[in-house]
PDB file of C-alpha atoms in Angstrom:
ATOM      1  CA  MET A 167      17.965 -84.235  -7.626  1.00  0.00           C
ATOM      2  CA  THR A 168      20.725 -84.959  -6.882  1.00  0.00           C
ATOM      3  CA  VAL A 169      24.254 -82.656  -7.058  1.00  0.00           C
ATOM      4  CA  LEU A 170      27.423 -84.335  -8.439  1.00  0.00           C
ATOM      5  CA  THR A 171      29.997 -81.616  -5.961  1.00  0.00           C
ATOM      6  CA  CYS A 172      32.854 -80.284  -8.808  1.00  0.00           C
ATOM      7  CA  SER A 173      34.267 -77.148 -10.247  1.00  0.00           C
ATOM      8  CA  ALA A 174      34.459 -77.812 -13.461  1.00  0.00           C
ATOM      9  CA  VAL A 175      33.170 -80.758 -16.121  1.00  0.00           C
ATOM     10  CA  LEU A 176      34.318 -82.719 -19.421  1.00  0.00           C
ATOM     11  CA  PHE A 177      32.934 -84.264 -21.640  1.00  0.00           C
ATOM     12  CA  ASP A 178      33.080 -86.478 -23.962  1.00  0.00           C
ATOM     13  CA  CYS A 179      31.587 -85.378 -27.487  1.00  0.00           C
ATOM     14  CA  ASP A 180      29.761 -87.537 -29.963  1.00  0.00           C
ATOM     15  CA  GLY A 181      26.476 -90.186 -28.150  1.00  0.00           C
ATOM     16  CA  VAL A 182      26.917 -87.089 -25.818  1.00  0.00           C
ATOM     17  CA  LEU A 183      26.651 -83.234 -27.337  1.00  0.00           C
ATOM     18  CA  VAL A 184      26.151 -84.043 -30.630  1.00  0.00           C
ATOM     19  CA  ASP A 185      24.281 -86.832 -32.131  1.00  0.00           C
ATOM     20  CA  SER A 186      26.226 -88.756 -34.789  1.00  0.00           C
ATOM     21  CA  ALA A 187      25.333 -92.405 -33.273  1.00  0.00           C
ATOM     22  CA  ARG A 188      23.096 -93.208 -37.312  1.00  0.00           C
ATOM     23  CA  ILE A 189      25.654 -90.992 -38.707  1.00  0.00           C
ATOM     24  CA  ILE A 190      28.564 -92.669 -37.324  1.00  0.00           C
ATOM     25  CA  ASP A 191      27.060 -96.313 -38.190  1.00  0.00           C
ATOM     26  CA  GLU A 192      26.654 -95.201 -41.530  1.00  0.00           C
ATOM     27  CA  SER A 193      30.050 -93.582 -42.129  1.00  0.00           C
ATOM     28  CA  TRP A 194      31.549 -97.062 -40.781  1.00  0.00           C
ATOM     29  CA  THR A 195      29.887 -99.059 -43.129  1.00  0.00           C
ATOM     30  CA  ARG A 196      30.537 -97.723 -45.908  1.00  0.00           C
ATOM     31  CA  TRP A 197      34.737 -97.433 -45.564  1.00  0.00           C
ATOM     32  CA  ALA A 198      34.826-101.520 -44.237  1.00  0.00           C
ATOM     33  CA  LEU A 199      33.139-102.510 -47.625  1.00  0.00           C
ATOM     34  CA  GLU A 200      35.399-100.581 -49.372  1.00  0.00           C
ATOM     35  CA  VAL A 201      38.228-101.888 -47.562  1.00  0.00           C
ATOM     36  CA  GLY A 202      36.458-105.858 -47.618  1.00  0.00           C
ATOM     37  CA  VAL A 203      35.706-105.731 -43.477  1.00  0.00           C
ATOM     38  CA  GLU A 204      32.874-107.615 -41.925  1.00  0.00           C
ATOM     39  CA  PRO A 205      31.223-104.193 -41.047  1.00  0.00           C
ATOM     40  CA  ALA A 206      28.901-105.733 -37.963  1.00  0.00           C
ATOM     41  CA  ALA A 207      33.066-106.051 -36.307  1.00  0.00           C
ATOM     42  CA  VAL A 208      33.606-102.847 -37.230  1.00  0.00           C
ATOM     43  CA  LEU A 209      30.797-101.320 -35.649  1.00  0.00           C
ATOM     44  CA  ARG A 210      30.809-103.663 -32.786  1.00  0.00           C
ATOM     45  CA  ALA A 211      34.589-102.236 -32.147  1.00  0.00           C
ATOM     46  CA  LEU A 212      34.927 -98.791 -33.077  1.00  0.00           C
ATOM     47  CA  HIS A 213      32.712 -96.226 -29.763  1.00  0.00           C
ATOM     48  CA  GLY A 214      34.850 -95.054 -27.759  1.00  0.00           C
ATOM     49  CA  ARG A 215      37.917 -95.510 -29.897  1.00  0.00           C
ATOM     50  CA  ARG A 216      40.406 -93.394 -32.136  1.00  0.00           C
ATOM     51  CA  SER A 217      39.693 -93.712 -35.720  1.00  0.00           C
ATOM     52  CA  GLN A 218      43.065 -94.589 -35.966  1.00  0.00           C
ATOM     53  CA  ASP A 219      42.754 -97.151 -33.236  1.00  0.00           C
ATOM     54  CA  THR A 220      39.480 -98.766 -34.997  1.00  0.00           C
ATOM     55  CA  VAL A 221      41.574 -99.498 -38.468  1.00  0.00           C
ATOM     56  CA  ALA A 222      44.550 -99.887 -36.785  1.00  0.00           C
ATOM     57  CA  LEU A 223      42.350-103.364 -35.763  1.00  0.00           C
ATOM     58  CA  PHE A 224      41.847-104.644 -39.458  1.00  0.00           C
ATOM     59  CA  VAL A 225      44.151-103.438 -41.692  1.00  0.00           C
ATOM     60  CA  GLU A 226      47.738-104.694 -40.455  1.00  0.00           C
ATOM     61  CA  ASP A 227      49.566-103.616 -43.768  1.00  0.00           C
ATOM     62  CA  LEU A 228      51.267-100.275 -42.176  1.00  0.00           C
ATOM     63  CA  VAL A 229      50.591 -99.032 -46.256  1.00  0.00           C
ATOM     64  CA  GLU A 230      47.151-100.025 -46.636  1.00  0.00           C
ATOM     65  CA  ARG A 231      46.786 -98.561 -43.171  1.00  0.00           C
ATOM     66  CA  ALA A 232      47.354 -95.417 -43.842  1.00  0.00           C
ATOM     67  CA  GLU A 233      45.810 -95.258 -46.372  1.00  0.00           C
ATOM     68  CA  ALA A 234      42.391 -96.760 -45.072  1.00  0.00           C
ATOM     69  CA  LEU A 235      42.699 -93.660 -42.181  1.00  0.00           C
ATOM     70  CA  ALA A 236      42.402 -91.105 -44.883  1.00  0.00           C
ATOM     71  CA  LEU A 237      39.644 -93.387 -46.785  1.00  0.00           C
ATOM     72  CA  ILE A 238      37.450 -92.903 -43.338  1.00  0.00           C
ATOM     73  CA  ASP A 239      38.837 -89.625 -42.448  1.00  0.00           C
ATOM     74  CA  ALA A 240      37.234 -88.361 -46.200  1.00  0.00           C
ATOM     75  CA  ILE A 241      33.963 -90.189 -44.958  1.00  0.00           C
ATOM     76  CA  GLU A 242      33.408 -89.234 -41.979  1.00  0.00           C
ATOM     77  CA  LEU A 243      34.030 -85.138 -42.988  1.00  0.00           C
ATOM     78  CA  GLU A 244      31.623 -85.408 -45.196  1.00  0.00           C
ATOM     79  CA  ASP A 245      29.184 -86.602 -43.595  1.00  0.00           C
ATOM     80  CA  ALA A 246      29.611 -84.667 -40.798  1.00  0.00           C
ATOM     81  CA  ALA A 247      26.970 -82.226 -41.487  1.00  0.00           C
ATOM     82  CA  GLY A 248      24.174 -84.255 -40.942  1.00  0.00           C
ATOM     83  CA  THR A 249      25.351 -84.277 -36.504  1.00  0.00           C
ATOM     84  CA  GLY A 250      22.258 -82.708 -34.435  1.00  0.00           C
ATOM     85  CA  ALA A 251      22.673 -81.254 -30.911  1.00  0.00           C
ATOM     86  CA  ILE A 252      22.079 -84.028 -28.099  1.00  0.00           C
ATOM     87  CA  PRO A 253      18.496 -82.988 -26.172  1.00  0.00           C
ATOM     88  CA  GLY A 254      19.833 -80.160 -23.372  1.00  0.00           C
ATOM     89  CA  ALA A 255      23.582 -80.102 -24.654  1.00  0.00           C
ATOM     90  CA  ARG A 256      23.570 -76.442 -25.922  1.00  0.00           C
ATOM     91  CA  GLU A 257      20.913 -75.141 -23.142  1.00  0.00           C
ATOM     92  CA  LEU A 258      24.137 -76.950 -20.700  1.00  0.00           C
ATOM     93  CA  LEU A 259      27.294 -75.747 -22.080  1.00  0.00           C
ATOM     94  CA  ALA A 260      25.443 -71.914 -22.174  1.00  0.00           C
ATOM     95  CA  SER A 261      24.875 -72.175 -18.460  1.00  0.00           C
ATOM     96  CA  ILE A 262      27.849 -73.350 -17.667  1.00  0.00           C
ATOM     97  CA  PRO A 263      31.027 -70.815 -17.326  1.00  0.00           C
ATOM     98  CA  GLU A 264      33.269 -70.757 -20.511  1.00  0.00           C
ATOM     99  CA  ASP A 265      35.999 -71.554 -18.040  1.00  0.00           C
ATOM    100  CA  ARG A 266      34.644 -74.519 -16.260  1.00  0.00           C
ATOM    101  CA  TRP A 267      33.408 -76.969 -18.846  1.00  0.00           C
ATOM    102  CA  ALA A 268      36.003 -78.838 -21.666  1.00  0.00           C
ATOM    103  CA  VAL A 269      35.493 -81.535 -24.703  1.00  0.00           C
ATOM    104  CA  PHE A 270      38.178 -84.709 -24.609  1.00  0.00           C
ATOM    105  CA  THR A 271      36.704 -86.109 -28.042  1.00  0.00           C
ATOM    106  CA  SER A 272      38.190 -89.305 -29.519  1.00  0.00           C
ATOM    107  CA  GLY A 273      37.681 -87.157 -32.818  1.00  0.00           C
ATOM    108  CA  SER A 274      40.145 -85.331 -34.917  1.00  0.00           C
ATOM    109  CA  VAL A 275      39.928 -82.078 -34.461  1.00  0.00           C
ATOM    110  CA  PRO A 276      38.610 -81.246 -38.516  1.00  0.00           C
ATOM    111  CA  LEU A 277      36.135 -83.619 -37.263  1.00  0.00           C
ATOM    112  CA  ALA A 278      35.059 -82.334 -34.295  1.00  0.00           C
ATOM    113  CA  THR A 279      34.975 -79.512 -35.397  1.00  0.00           C
ATOM    114  CA  ALA A 280      33.126 -80.443 -38.576  1.00  0.00           C
ATOM    115  CA  ARG A 281      30.374 -82.370 -36.099  1.00  0.00           C
ATOM    116  CA  LEU A 282      29.803 -79.677 -33.548  1.00  0.00           C
ATOM    117  CA  THR A 283      29.469 -76.846 -35.152  1.00  0.00           C
ATOM    118  CA  ALA A 284      26.541 -78.540 -37.409  1.00  0.00           C
ATOM    119  CA  ALA A 285      24.883 -79.503 -34.011  1.00  0.00           C
ATOM    120  CA  GLY A 286      25.079 -75.646 -33.102  1.00  0.00           C
ATOM    121  CA  ILE A 287      27.615 -76.188 -30.627  1.00  0.00           C
ATOM    122  CA  GLN A 288      30.617 -73.646 -29.963  1.00  0.00           C
ATOM    123  CA  ILE A 289      34.103 -75.153 -29.881  1.00  0.00           C
ATOM    124  CA  PRO A 290      35.069 -74.921 -26.170  1.00  0.00           C
ATOM    125  CA  LYS A 291      38.402 -72.898 -25.208  1.00  0.00           C
ATOM    126  CA  VAL A 292      39.814 -75.899 -23.760  1.00  0.00           C
ATOM    127  CA  PHE A 293      39.956 -79.089 -26.651  1.00  0.00           C
ATOM    128  CA  ILE A 294      41.661 -82.461 -26.374  1.00  0.00           C
ATOM    129  CA  THR A 295      41.217 -83.713 -29.121  1.00  0.00           C
ATOM    130  CA  GLY A 296      42.175 -88.142 -30.637  1.00  0.00           C
ATOM    131  CA  ASP A 297      45.374 -86.752 -32.745  1.00  0.00           C
ATOM    132  CA  ARG A 298      46.566 -84.099 -29.795  1.00  0.00           C
ATOM    133  CA  VAL A 299      47.026 -87.779 -27.960  1.00  0.00           C
ATOM    134  CA  THR A 300      49.043 -90.317 -27.563  1.00  0.00           C
ATOM    135  CA  HIS A 301      47.289 -92.414 -26.246  1.00  0.00           C
ATOM    136  CA  GLY A 302      43.358 -92.680 -26.981  1.00  0.00           C
ATOM    137  CA  LYS A 303      40.647 -94.081 -24.521  1.00  0.00           C
ATOM    138  CA  PRO A 304      40.699 -95.817 -22.451  1.00  0.00           C
ATOM    139  CA  HIS A 305      43.743 -94.064 -21.170  1.00  0.00           C
ATOM    140  CA  PRO A 306      43.200 -91.638 -18.442  1.00  0.00           C
ATOM    141  CA  GLU A 307      45.349 -89.857 -21.056  1.00  0.00           C
ATOM    142  CA  GLY A 308      43.238 -86.709 -22.285  1.00  0.00           C
ATOM    143  CA  TYR A 309      41.451 -86.439 -19.336  1.00  0.00           C
ATOM    144  CA  LEU A 310      44.342 -85.280 -17.398  1.00  0.00           C
ATOM    145  CA  ALA A 311      44.811 -82.869 -20.068  1.00  0.00           C
ATOM    146  CA  ALA A 312      40.993 -81.380 -19.918  1.00  0.00           C
ATOM    147  CA  ALA A 313      41.562 -81.002 -16.786  1.00  0.00           C
ATOM    148  CA  ARG A 314      44.662 -79.244 -16.805  1.00  0.00           C
ATOM    149  CA  GLY A 315      44.026 -77.103 -19.309  1.00  0.00           C
ATOM    150  CA  LEU A 316      40.746 -75.717 -17.353  1.00  0.00           C
ATOM    151  CA  GLY A 317      43.270 -75.420 -14.197  1.00  0.00           C
ATOM    152  CA  PHE A 318      41.682 -77.715 -12.007  1.00  0.00           C
ATOM    153  CA  ALA A 319      42.939 -81.460 -10.470  1.00  0.00           C
ATOM    154  CA  PRO A 320      40.866 -83.892 -11.691  1.00  0.00           C
ATOM    155  CA  GLY A 321      38.986 -84.449  -8.676  1.00  0.00           C
ATOM    156  CA  GLU A 322      38.005 -81.644  -8.813  1.00  0.00           C
ATOM    157  CA  CYS A 323      35.821 -82.491 -12.135  1.00  0.00           C
ATOM    158  CA  VAL A 324      33.340 -85.143 -13.456  1.00  0.00           C
ATOM    159  CA  VAL A 325      33.282 -86.833 -17.140  1.00  0.00           C
ATOM    160  CA  VAL A 326      30.437 -86.692 -19.077  1.00  0.00           C
ATOM    161  CA  GLU A 327      31.020 -90.410 -21.008  1.00  0.00           C
ATOM    162  CA  ASP A 328      28.362 -92.494 -23.150  1.00  0.00           C
ATOM    163  CA  ALA A 329      30.839 -95.696 -23.592  1.00  0.00           C
ATOM    164  CA  ALA A 330      32.916 -98.018 -21.674  1.00  0.00           C
ATOM    165  CA  PRO A 331      36.552 -97.034 -23.307  1.00  0.00           C
ATOM    166  CA  GLY A 332      35.872 -93.311 -22.027  1.00  0.00           C
ATOM    167  CA  ILE A 333      34.031 -94.194 -18.326  1.00  0.00           C
ATOM    168  CA  ARG A 334      37.495 -96.136 -18.079  1.00  0.00           C
ATOM    169  CA  ALA A 335      39.482 -93.699 -18.868  1.00  0.00           C
ATOM    170  CA  GLY A 336      37.872 -90.738 -16.498  1.00  0.00           C
ATOM    171  CA  ARG A 337      38.398 -93.268 -13.803  1.00  0.00           C
ATOM    172  CA  GLU A 338      42.448 -93.596 -14.253  1.00  0.00           C
ATOM    173  CA  ALA A 339      42.362 -90.061 -14.502  1.00  0.00           C
ATOM    174  CA  GLY A 340      41.011 -89.996 -10.598  1.00  0.00           C
ATOM    175  CA  VAL A 341      37.527 -87.836 -11.735  1.00  0.00           C
ATOM    176  CA  ARG A 342      35.090 -87.353  -8.745  1.00  0.00           C
ATOM    177  CA  TYR A 343      32.043 -88.741 -10.758  1.00  0.00           C
ATOM    178  CA  VAL A 344      31.750 -90.523 -14.312  1.00  0.00           C
ATOM    179  CA  VAL A 345      28.033 -89.901 -15.415  1.00  0.00           C
ATOM    180  CA  GLY A 346      27.085 -92.376 -18.224  1.00  0.00           C
ATOM    181  CA  VAL A 347      24.711 -91.135 -20.806  1.00  0.00           C
ATOM    182  CA  GLY A 348      22.716 -93.616 -23.183  1.00  0.00           C
ATOM    183  CA  SER A 349      20.910 -96.212 -22.760  1.00  0.00           C
ATOM    184  CA  HIS A 350      22.865 -98.955 -24.938  1.00  0.00           C
ATOM    185  CA  GLY A 351      25.178-100.253 -21.703  1.00  0.00           C
ATOM    186  CA  PHE A 352      28.787 -99.283 -20.979  1.00  0.00           C
ATOM    187  CA  GLY A 353      29.829-102.324 -20.157  1.00  0.00           C
ATOM    188  CA  ASP A 354      31.785-103.356 -17.248  1.00  0.00           C
ATOM    189  CA  GLU A 355      31.879 -99.818 -16.189  1.00  0.00           C
ATOM    190  CA  VAL A 356      29.662 -98.097 -13.854  1.00  0.00           C
ATOM    191  CA  PRO A 357      28.719 -94.972 -13.882  1.00  0.00           C
ATOM    192  CA  ASP A 358      27.875 -92.375 -10.688  1.00  0.00           C
ATOM    193  CA  ALA A 359      24.680 -91.320 -12.542  1.00  0.00           C
ATOM    194  CA  VAL A 360      23.173 -91.998 -15.920  1.00  0.00           C
ATOM    195  CA  VAL A 361      21.127 -89.989 -17.960  1.00  0.00           C
ATOM    196  CA  ALA A 362      19.276 -90.358 -20.925  1.00  0.00           C
ATOM    197  CA  ASP A 363      19.846 -87.283 -22.516  1.00  0.00           C
ATOM    198  CA  LEU A 364      21.845 -84.229 -21.449  1.00  0.00           C
ATOM    199  CA  SER A 365      18.725 -82.424 -20.922  1.00  0.00           C
ATOM    200  CA  GLU A 366      18.408 -84.261 -17.428  1.00  0.00           C
ATOM    201  CA  MET A 367      21.262 -82.266 -16.270  1.00  0.00           C
ATOM    202  CA  SER A 368      21.589 -78.522 -15.176  1.00  0.00           C
ATOM    203  CA  TRP A 369      24.799 -76.451 -13.803  1.00  0.00           C
ATOM    204  CA  ASN A 370      24.136 -74.918 -10.797  1.00  0.00           C
ATOM    205  CA  GLY A 371      26.899 -73.145  -9.386  1.00  0.00           C
ATOM    206  CA  ALA A 372      28.580 -75.990  -7.426  1.00  0.00           C
ATOM    207  CA  GLY A 373      28.198 -78.583  -9.862  1.00  0.00           C
ATOM    208  CA  LEU A 374      26.057 -80.311 -11.977  1.00  0.00           C
ATOM    209  CA  SER A 375      22.426 -81.759 -10.526  1.00  0.00           C
ATOM    210  CA  VAL A 376      21.245 -85.264 -12.182  1.00  0.00           C
ATOM    211  CA  ALA A 377      17.618 -85.661 -12.511  1.00  0.00           C
ATOM    212  CA  VAL A 378      17.105 -88.189  -8.863  1.00  0.00           C
ATOM    213  CA  GLY A 379      15.851 -91.921  -9.839  1.00  0.00           C
ATOM    214  CA  ASN A 380      19.200 -91.298 -12.965  1.00  0.00           C
TER     215      ASN A 380
END
């Protein structure tokens, strides 16, 4: 094991704590077909972004954009019940003191709450969502807010992410380390460590232990 020394851990939600990839793809494909947009283009663009930022890429008219955003919000909430936990997520979170971890997700409060609940994961005390920030990822605002909410400087924190915009947000926030989760790639962003899932990490009191070779 190698140790990433830190005082707190800041987690993304989708793809990191909850296994929602299939549900997200199905929800956004359904949305794209209903609004007349090419589904493949939408699926390429959405990861790591807030819903409102993704919708804005494809719907220009402001009135239609608001309707399109309401539609995807409704679809995703309807589909959230099928969300499961990423392997190791519940165990890792249970081992970290409640005042040492937070979540920053591009999802809204209702959606993120629904997915975490469906996956059997507790709602954190510090819970920063896309509808609670002015700027979504890759802007660092959310991770800065999460660190501040826990009472730590960003340089005392580790960010755990699965997408390039989130990794960049963590870097720009000035966190000590960024861990990448999954195998779909991170674009031009290079995490300090990569794990298949959270079963390859543990909390040791001084930070995160990560399986050697990741």
